[in-house]
Coordinates of C-alpha atoms and ligand atoms in Angstrom, one line a residue:
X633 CA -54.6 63.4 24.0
X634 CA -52.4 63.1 21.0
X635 CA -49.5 65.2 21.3
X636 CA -50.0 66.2 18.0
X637 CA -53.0 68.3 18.5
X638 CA -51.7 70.2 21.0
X639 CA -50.8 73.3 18.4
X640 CA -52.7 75.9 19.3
X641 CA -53.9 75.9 15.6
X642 CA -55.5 72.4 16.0
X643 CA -57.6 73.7 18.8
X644 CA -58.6 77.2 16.7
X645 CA -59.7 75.0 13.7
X646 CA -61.2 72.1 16.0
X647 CA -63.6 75.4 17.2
X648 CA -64.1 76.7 13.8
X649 CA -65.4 73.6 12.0
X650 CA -67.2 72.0 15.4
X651 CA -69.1 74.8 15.7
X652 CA -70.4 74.8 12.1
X653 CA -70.6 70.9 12.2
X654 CA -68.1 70.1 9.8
X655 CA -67.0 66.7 10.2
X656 CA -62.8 67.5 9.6
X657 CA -59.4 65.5 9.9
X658 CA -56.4 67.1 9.8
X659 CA -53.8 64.8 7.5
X660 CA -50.8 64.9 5.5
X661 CA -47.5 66.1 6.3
X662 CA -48.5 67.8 9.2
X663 CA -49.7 64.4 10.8
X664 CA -46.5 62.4 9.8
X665 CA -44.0 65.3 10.5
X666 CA -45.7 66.0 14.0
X667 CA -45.9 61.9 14.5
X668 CA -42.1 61.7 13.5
X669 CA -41.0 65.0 16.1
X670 CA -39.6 66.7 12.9
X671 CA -37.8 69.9 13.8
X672 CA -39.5 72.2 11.1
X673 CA -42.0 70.1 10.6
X674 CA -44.5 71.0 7.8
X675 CA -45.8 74.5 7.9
X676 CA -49.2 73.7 5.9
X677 CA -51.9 71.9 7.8
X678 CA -54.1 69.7 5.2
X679 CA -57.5 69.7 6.2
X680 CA -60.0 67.1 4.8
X681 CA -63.5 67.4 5.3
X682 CA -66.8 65.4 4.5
X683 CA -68.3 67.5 1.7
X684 CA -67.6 71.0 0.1
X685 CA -63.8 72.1 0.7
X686 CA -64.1 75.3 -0.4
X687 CA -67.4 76.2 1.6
X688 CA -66.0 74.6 4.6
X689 CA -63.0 76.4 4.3
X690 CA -64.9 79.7 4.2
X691 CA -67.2 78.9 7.3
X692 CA -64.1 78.3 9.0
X693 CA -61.9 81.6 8.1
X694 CA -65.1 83.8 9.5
X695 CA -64.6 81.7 12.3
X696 CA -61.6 81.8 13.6
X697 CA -61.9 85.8 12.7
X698 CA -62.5 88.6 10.6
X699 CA -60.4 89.9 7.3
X700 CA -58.8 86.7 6.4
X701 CA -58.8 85.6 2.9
X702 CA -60.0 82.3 1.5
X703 CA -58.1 81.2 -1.8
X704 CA -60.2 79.3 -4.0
X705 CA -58.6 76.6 -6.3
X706 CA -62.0 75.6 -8.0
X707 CA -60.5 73.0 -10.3
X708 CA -58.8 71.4 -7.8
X709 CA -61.4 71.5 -5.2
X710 CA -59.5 73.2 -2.6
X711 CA -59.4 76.6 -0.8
X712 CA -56.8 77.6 1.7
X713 CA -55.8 80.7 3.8
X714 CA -53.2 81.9 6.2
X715 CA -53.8 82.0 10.3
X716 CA -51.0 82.2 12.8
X717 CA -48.2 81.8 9.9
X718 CA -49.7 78.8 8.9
X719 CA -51.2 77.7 5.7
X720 CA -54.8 75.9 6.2
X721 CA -55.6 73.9 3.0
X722 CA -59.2 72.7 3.0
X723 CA -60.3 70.2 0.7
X724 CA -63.8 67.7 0.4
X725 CA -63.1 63.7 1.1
X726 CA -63.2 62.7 -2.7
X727 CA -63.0 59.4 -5.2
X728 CA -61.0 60.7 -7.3
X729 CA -58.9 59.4 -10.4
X730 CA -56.9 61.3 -13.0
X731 CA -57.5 60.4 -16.9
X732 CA -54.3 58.5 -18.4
X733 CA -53.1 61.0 -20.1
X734 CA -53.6 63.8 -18.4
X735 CA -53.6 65.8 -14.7
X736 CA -56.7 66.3 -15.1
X737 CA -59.5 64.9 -12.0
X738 CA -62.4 63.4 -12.5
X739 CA -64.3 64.1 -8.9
X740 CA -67.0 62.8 -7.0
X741 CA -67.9 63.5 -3.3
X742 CA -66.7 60.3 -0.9
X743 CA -65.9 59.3 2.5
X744 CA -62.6 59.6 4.2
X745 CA -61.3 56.8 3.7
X746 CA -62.0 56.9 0.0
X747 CA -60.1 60.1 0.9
X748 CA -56.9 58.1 2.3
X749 CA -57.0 55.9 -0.5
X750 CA -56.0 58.2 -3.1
X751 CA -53.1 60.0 -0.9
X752 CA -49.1 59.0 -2.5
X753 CA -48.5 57.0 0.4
X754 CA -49.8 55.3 3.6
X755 CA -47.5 57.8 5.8
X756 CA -49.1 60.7 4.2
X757 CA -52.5 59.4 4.5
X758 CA -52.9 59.2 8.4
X759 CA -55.6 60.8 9.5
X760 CA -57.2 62.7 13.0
X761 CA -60.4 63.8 13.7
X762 CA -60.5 67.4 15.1
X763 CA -64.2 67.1 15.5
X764 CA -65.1 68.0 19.3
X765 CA -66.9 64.8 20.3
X766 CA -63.6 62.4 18.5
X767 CA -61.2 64.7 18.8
X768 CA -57.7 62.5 18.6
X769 CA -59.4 59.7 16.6
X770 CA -57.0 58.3 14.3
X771 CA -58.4 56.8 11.0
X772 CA -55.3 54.5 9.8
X773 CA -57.1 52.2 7.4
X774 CA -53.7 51.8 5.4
X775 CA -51.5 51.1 8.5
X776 CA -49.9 54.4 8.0
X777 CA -48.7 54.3 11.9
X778 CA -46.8 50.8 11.5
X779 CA -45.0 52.3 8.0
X780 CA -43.5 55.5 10.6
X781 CA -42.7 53.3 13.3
X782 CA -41.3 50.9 10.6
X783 CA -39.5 53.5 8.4
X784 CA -41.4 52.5 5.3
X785 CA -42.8 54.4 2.6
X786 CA -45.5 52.5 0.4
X787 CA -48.7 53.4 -0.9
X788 CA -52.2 52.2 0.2
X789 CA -53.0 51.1 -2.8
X790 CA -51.7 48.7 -5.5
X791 CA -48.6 51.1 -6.4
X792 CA -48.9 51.0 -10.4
X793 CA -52.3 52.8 -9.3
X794 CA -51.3 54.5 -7.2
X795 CA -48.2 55.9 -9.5
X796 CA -50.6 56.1 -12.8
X797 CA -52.5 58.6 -10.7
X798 CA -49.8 61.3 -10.5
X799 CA -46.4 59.8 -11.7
X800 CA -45.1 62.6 -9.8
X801 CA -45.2 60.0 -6.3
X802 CA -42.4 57.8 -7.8
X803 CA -40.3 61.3 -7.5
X804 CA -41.9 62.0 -4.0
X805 CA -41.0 58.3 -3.0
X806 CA -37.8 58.7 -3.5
X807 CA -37.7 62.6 -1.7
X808 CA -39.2 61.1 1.4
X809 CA -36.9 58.0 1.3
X810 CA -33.4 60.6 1.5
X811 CA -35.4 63.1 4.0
X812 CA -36.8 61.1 6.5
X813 CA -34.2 58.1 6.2
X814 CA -36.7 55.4 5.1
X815 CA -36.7 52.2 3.1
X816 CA -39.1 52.4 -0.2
X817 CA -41.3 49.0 0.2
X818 CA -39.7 46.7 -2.1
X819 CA -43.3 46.2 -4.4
X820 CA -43.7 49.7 -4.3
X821 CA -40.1 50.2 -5.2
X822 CA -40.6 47.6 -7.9
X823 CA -43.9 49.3 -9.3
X824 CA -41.1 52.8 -9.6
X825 CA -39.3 50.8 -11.8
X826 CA -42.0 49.5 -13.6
X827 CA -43.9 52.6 -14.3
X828 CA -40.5 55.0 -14.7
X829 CA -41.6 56.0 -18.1
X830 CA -44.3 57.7 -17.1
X831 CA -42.7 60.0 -15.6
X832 CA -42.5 62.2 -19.4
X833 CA -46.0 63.2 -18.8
X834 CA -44.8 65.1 -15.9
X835 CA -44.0 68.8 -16.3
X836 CA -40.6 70.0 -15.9
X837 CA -41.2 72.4 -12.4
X838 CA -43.0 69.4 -10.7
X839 CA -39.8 67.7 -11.2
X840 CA -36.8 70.1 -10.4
X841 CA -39.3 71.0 -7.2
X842 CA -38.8 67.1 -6.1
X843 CA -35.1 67.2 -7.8
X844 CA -34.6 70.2 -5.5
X845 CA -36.0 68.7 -2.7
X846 CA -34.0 65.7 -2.6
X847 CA -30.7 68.0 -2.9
X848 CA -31.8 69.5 0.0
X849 CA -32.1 66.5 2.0
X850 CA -30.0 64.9 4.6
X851 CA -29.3 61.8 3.0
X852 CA -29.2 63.4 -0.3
X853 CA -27.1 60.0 -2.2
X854 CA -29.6 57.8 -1.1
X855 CA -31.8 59.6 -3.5
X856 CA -29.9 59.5 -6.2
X857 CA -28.9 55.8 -5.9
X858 CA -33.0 54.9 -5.6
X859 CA -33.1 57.1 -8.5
X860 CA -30.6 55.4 -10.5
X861 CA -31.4 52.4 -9.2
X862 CA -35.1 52.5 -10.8
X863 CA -34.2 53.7 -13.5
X864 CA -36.0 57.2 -13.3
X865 CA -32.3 59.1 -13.6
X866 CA -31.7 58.3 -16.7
X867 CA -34.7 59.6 -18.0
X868 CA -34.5 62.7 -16.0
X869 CA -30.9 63.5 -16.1
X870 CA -29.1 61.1 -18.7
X871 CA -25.6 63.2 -18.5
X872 CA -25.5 62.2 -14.3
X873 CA -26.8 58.8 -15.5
X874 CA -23.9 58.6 -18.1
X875 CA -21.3 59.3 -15.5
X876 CA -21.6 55.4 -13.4
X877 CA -19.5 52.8 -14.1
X878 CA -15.6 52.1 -13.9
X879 CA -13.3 51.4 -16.6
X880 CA -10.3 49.6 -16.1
X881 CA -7.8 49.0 -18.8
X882 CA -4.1 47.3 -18.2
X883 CA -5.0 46.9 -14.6
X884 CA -6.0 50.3 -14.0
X885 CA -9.3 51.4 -13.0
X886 CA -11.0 54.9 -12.9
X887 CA -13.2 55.8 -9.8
X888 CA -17.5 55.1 -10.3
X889 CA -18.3 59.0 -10.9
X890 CA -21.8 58.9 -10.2
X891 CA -21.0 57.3 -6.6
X892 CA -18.2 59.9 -6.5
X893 CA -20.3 62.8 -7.2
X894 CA -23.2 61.8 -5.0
X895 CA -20.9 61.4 -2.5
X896 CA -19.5 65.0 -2.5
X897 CA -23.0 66.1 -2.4
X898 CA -23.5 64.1 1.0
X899 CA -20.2 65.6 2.2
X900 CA -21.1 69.3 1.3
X901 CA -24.6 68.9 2.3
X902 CA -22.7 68.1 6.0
X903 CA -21.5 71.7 5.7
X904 CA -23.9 73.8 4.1
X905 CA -27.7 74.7 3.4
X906 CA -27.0 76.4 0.1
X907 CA -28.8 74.9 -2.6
X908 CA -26.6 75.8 -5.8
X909 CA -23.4 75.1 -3.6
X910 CA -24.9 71.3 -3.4
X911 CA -26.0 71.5 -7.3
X912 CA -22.4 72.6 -7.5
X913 CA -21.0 69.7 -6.2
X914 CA -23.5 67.2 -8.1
X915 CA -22.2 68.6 -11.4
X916 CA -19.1 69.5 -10.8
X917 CA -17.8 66.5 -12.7
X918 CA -20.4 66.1 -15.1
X919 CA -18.3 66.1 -18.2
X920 CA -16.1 63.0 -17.2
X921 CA -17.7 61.1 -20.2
X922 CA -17.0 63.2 -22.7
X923 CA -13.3 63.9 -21.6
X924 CA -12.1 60.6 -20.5
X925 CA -9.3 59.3 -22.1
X926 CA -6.7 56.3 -21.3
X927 CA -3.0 56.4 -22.0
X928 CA -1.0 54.2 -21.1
X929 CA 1.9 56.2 -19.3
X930 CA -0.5 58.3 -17.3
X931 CA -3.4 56.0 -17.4
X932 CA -7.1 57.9 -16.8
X933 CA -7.7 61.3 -17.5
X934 CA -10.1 63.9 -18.2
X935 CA -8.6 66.7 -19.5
X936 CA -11.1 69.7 -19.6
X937 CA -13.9 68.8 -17.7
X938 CA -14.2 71.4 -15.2
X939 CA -14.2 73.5 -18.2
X940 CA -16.8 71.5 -20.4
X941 CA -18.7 70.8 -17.6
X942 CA -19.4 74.5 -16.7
X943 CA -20.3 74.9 -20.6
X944 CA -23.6 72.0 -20.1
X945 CA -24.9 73.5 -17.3
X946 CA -27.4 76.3 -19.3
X947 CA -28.8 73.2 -20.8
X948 CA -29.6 71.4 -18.0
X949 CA -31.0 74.6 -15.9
X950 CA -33.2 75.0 -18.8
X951 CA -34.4 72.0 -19.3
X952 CA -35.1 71.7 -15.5
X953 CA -36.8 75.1 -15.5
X954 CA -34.0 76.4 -13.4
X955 CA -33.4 79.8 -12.8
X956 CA -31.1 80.9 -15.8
X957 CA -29.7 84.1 -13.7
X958 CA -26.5 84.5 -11.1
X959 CA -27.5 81.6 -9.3
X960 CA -26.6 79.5 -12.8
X961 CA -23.5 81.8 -13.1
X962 CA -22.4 80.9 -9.4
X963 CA -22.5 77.0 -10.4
X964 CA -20.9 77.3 -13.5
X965 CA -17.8 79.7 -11.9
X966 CA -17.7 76.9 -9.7
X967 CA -17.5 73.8 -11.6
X968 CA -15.0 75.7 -14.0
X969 CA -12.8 76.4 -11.2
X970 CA -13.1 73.0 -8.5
X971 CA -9.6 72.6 -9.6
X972 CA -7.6 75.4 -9.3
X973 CA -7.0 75.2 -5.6
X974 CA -5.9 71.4 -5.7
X975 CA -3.8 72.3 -8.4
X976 CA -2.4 75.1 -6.5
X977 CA -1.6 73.1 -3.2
X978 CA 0.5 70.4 -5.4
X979 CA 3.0 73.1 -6.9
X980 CA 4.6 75.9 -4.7
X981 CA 1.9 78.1 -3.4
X982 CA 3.1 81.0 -5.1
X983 CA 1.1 84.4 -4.0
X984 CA 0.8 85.6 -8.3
X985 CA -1.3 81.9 -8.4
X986 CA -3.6 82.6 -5.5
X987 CA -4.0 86.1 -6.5
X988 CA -5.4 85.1 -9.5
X989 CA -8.0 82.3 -7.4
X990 CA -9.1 85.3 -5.5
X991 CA -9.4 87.4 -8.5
X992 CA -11.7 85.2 -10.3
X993 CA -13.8 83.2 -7.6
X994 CA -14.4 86.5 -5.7
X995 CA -16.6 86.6 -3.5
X996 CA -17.1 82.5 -4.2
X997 CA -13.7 81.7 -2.3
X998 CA -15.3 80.4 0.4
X999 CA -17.5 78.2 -1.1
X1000 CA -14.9 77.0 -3.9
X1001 CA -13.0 76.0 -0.9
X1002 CA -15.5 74.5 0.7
X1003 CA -16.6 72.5 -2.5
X1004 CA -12.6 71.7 -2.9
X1005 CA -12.4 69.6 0.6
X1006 CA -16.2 67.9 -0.2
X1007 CA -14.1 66.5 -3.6
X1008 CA -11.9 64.6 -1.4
X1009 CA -13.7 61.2 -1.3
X1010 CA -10.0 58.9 -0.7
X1011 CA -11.3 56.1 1.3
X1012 CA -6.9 56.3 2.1
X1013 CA -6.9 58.6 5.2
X1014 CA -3.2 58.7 4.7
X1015 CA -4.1 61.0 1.3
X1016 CA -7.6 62.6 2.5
X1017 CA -4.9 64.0 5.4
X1018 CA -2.3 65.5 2.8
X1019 CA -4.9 67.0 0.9
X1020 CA -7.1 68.4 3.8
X1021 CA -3.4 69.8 4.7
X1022 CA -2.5 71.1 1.5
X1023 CA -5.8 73.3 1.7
X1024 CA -5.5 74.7 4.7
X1025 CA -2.0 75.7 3.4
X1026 CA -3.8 77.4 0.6
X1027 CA -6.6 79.0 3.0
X1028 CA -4.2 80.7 4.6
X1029 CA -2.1 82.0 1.7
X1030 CA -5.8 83.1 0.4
X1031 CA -6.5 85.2 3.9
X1032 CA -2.8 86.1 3.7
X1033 CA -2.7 88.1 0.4
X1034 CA -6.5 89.1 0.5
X1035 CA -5.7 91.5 3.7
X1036 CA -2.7 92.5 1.3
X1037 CA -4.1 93.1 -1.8
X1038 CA -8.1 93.2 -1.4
X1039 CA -8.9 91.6 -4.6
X1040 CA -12.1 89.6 -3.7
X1041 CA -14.1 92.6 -5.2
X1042 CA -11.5 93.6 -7.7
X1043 CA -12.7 97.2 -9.2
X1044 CA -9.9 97.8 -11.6
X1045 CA -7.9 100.9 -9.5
X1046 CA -7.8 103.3 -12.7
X1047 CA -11.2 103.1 -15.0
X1048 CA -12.0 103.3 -18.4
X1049 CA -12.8 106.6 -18.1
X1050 CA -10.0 107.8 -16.4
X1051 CA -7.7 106.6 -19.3
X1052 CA -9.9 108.7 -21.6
X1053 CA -9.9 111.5 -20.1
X1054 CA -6.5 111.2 -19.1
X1055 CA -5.2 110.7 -22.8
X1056 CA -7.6 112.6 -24.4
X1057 CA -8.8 109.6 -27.1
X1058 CA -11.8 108.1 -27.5
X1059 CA -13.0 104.7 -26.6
X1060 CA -11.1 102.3 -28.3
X1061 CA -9.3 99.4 -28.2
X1062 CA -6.2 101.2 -26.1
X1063 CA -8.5 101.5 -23.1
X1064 CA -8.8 97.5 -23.0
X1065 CA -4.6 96.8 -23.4
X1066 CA -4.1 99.4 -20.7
X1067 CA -6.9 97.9 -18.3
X1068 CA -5.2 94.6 -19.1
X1069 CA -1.8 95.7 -18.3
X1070 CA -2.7 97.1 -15.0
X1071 CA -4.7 94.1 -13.9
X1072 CA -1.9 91.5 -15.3
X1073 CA 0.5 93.3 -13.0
X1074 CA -1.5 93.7 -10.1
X1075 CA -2.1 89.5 -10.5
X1076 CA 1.4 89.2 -10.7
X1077 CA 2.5 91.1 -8.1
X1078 CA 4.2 93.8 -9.6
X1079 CA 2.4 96.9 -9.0
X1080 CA 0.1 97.1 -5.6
X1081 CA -3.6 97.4 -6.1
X1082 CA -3.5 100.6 -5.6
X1083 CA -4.5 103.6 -7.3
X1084 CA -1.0 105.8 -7.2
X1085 CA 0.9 102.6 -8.7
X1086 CA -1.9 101.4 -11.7
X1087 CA -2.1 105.3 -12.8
X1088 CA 1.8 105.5 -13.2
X1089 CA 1.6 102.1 -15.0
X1090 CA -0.9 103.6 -17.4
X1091 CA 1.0 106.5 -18.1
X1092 CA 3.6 104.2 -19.0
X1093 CA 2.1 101.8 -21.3
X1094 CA 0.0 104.7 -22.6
X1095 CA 3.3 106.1 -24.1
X1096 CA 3.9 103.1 -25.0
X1097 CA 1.0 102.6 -27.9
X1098 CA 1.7 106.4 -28.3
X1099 CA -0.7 108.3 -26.4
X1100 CA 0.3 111.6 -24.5
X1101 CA -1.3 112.5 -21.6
X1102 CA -4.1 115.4 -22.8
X1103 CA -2.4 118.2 -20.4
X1104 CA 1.1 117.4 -21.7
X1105 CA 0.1 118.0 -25.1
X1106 CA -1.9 121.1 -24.4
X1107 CA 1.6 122.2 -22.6
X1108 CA 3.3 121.3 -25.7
X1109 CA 1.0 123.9 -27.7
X1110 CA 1.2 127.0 -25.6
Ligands
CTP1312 N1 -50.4 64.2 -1.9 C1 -50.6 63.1 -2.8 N2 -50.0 63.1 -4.0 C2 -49.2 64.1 -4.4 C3 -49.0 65.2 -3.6 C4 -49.6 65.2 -2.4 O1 -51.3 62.2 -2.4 N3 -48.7 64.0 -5.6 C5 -51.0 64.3 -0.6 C6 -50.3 63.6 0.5 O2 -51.2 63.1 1.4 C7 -49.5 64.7 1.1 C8 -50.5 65.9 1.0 O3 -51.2 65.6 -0.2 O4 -49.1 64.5 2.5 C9 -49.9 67.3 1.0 O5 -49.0 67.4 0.0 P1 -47.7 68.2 0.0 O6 -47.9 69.5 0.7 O7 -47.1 68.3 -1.4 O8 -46.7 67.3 0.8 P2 -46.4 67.1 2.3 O9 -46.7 65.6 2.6 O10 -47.1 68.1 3.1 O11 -44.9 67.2 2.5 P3 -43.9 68.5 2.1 O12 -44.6 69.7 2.7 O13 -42.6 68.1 2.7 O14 -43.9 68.6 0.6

């Protein structure tokens, strides 16, 4: 028996539809995932069926028990419900073509392999029959076992049909490509290129979800260079697009930031699962255009764009639908400061400097630091060492004066409050020169973080703008 059936959920369903003589394939990503030994494979098992979806899918839920809930996605066709942590999604073998200019179908019932035909591509469109009597069957009209064994990802049909149906695919190509490793068939590839335009029609969340996806892949460069390469990057993200190509002027050359940035994704990726860590790193030199300059006594340069950089990225989380909350914040704090500790490791490491790191990455060290040692892309292993060197250097400073001074969550030691109760005024511009003080000399080195030290320090500076503490001057009137 196919090893892929063996789930115990194959053999529940297998049950459920046999008994109500349901002619069903399972198909889809559970196939090719369970075909390919993924580990975490696909959790949603795609079950096609020879006519009504939805029906079948409730004959099948009071089945395989009582109390479970059917979804029904009538315009789509579909219904799907949860058993054993799974997600069963039924749907009817259909012809099935989408008008031009829109998502919506036009349906009609149809076999299964009218079924296949209309899947993205021919990996996705394997099919096995869970039917009692065939059970194992394989329906492979598209030679969807060859492309797996192969590595290949192309569609069953002609691609530019394929592709006019949902130009989504050309997107999904390229995701499967960077997860699973594989080579995009060149005419499919060349159809990408081809119909790249059409991917406008497609809605902003469709395409961060396959952005996303691609970011969270193994191999996520590869993506991004098929990306470039057919031309879809630029019409999807024009300010990563702007950053390839290398300048050279008087013999000097800057480095290709596109291949630079992709390639600190790949190296963070090799360390981490977080998904704005990696858009981090993709962005973190996004404003190289817009700052680069050329002198010829220093030669390249782009002054400010850690800073600029962290300024675009509201723009681009909006236009990708991206969530415009911390997680936005996080990238931005990050971008703006992927400099500061290779900065810090070229001068004297002085403790006031990596005070003020901790103070403003906070929490974020670890991950600043982490995003610091992914920039280093020297193919001259002679620097990559010095560097990798200098930042442990700095690591250790940072672990050094954080058990010293605690100023990862930095709560200012004396409060607004306290200074206006303390002095008697109300709030006022005082309260923010005082705060200020305290917190420059904490940074600096000169008072502890400490509560004893930063009260004295206000009560110095407060006398300074000419405040009196408010039980002094009630002293002063008895
Ligand atoms: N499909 C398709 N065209 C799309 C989206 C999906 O033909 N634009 C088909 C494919 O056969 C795919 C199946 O529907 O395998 C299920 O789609 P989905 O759950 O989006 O993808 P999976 O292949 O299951 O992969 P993943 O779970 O990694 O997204």
């Amino acid at each position: 028996m196919n090893i892929c059936l063996n789930d115990k959920i194959i053999s529940a369903l297998s049950e459920a539809v046999s008994s109500e003589n349901i002619k069903a394939w399972v198909t889809g990503g559970y196939v090719r995932d369970c075909l390919l030994k993924r580990e975490h494979g696909a959790r949603d098992v795609d079950i096609v069926v020879l006519g009504d979806g939805i029906e079948s899918a409730r004959k099948s839920a009071r089945k395989l028990g009582p109390g479970i809930r059917v979804s029904v996605f009538r315009n789509f066709g579909t219904a799907m419900f949860r058993y054993n942590d799974f997600d069963i999604e039924f749907v009817g073998a259909r012809k099935e073509s989408y008008s031009r200019d829109s998502r919506k179908p036009v349906v009609e019932a149809g076999t299964i392999e009218d079924d296949q035909k209309r899947r993205d591509f021919t990996i996705n469109a394997l099919a096995i029959s869970i039917n009692r009597e065939t059970f194992g069957e394989f329906s492979d009209p598209f030679g969807g076992i060859n492309d797996l064994k192969n590595k290949i990802i192309r569609t069953p049909l002609d691609p530019d049909v394929t592709f006019s149906d949902d130009p989504l695919r050309m997107m999904r190509a390229v995701r499967f490509a960077a997860q699973l490793n594989f080579t995009i068939d060149p005419v499919t590839l060349k159809s990408i290129a081809k119909n790249a335009e059409r991917i406008n029609i497609v809605s902003a969340e469709r395409i961060a979800g396959e952005f996303n996806r691609i970011i969270m892949s193994d191999h996520p460069s590869k993506g991004f260079v098929l990306l470039e390469k057919t031309g879809l990057l630029k019409l999807i993200f024009p300010e990563l697009d702007n950053l390839k190509g290398v300048e050279k002027k008087e013999g000097k050359a800057h480095k290709d930031n596109f291949l630079h940035s992709v390639k600190v994704l790949d190296n963070i990726s090799s360390k981490t699962d977080n998904l704005w860590l990696r858009w981090a790193a993709l962005l973190h030199d996004i404003a190289k255009p817009q700052t680069k300059k050329y002198t010829p006594e220093t030669g390249w340069s782009f002054h400010g764009h850690e800073y600029i950089g962290s300024k675009m990225i509201p723009g681009i989380f909006k236009r990708f639908k991206l969530p415009l909350n911390e997680k936005m914040k996080y990238v931005q704090k990050l971008v703006d400061l992927h400099l500061r500790p290779m900065v810090l490791s070229q001068e004297t490491v002085t403790d006031s400097a990596v005070r003020r790191l901790l103070f403003e990455a906070g929490d974020d060290i670890d991950d600043l630091m982490l995003l610091c040692e992914a920039d280093i892309t020297s193919k001259n292993e002679v620097t990559k060492k010095r560097h990798l060197e200098n930042f442990k250097l700095v690591r250790s400073k940072l672990v050094e004066i954080e058990a010293k001074d605690a100023l990862r969550k930095f709560q200012p030691p004396v409060d607004g409050n306290e200074i206006i109760r303390t002095f008697g005024i109300k709030p006022g511009k005082e309260i923010g020169i005082i705060k200020n003080t305290i917190r420059e000399a904490i940074l600096d080195g000169i008072i502890p973080n400490e509560h004893g030290a930063a009260r004295e320090l206000m009560l110095r500076k407060g006398r300074e703008l000419g405040l009196t503490p408010a039980d002094e001057s009630s002293q002063e009137q008895i």
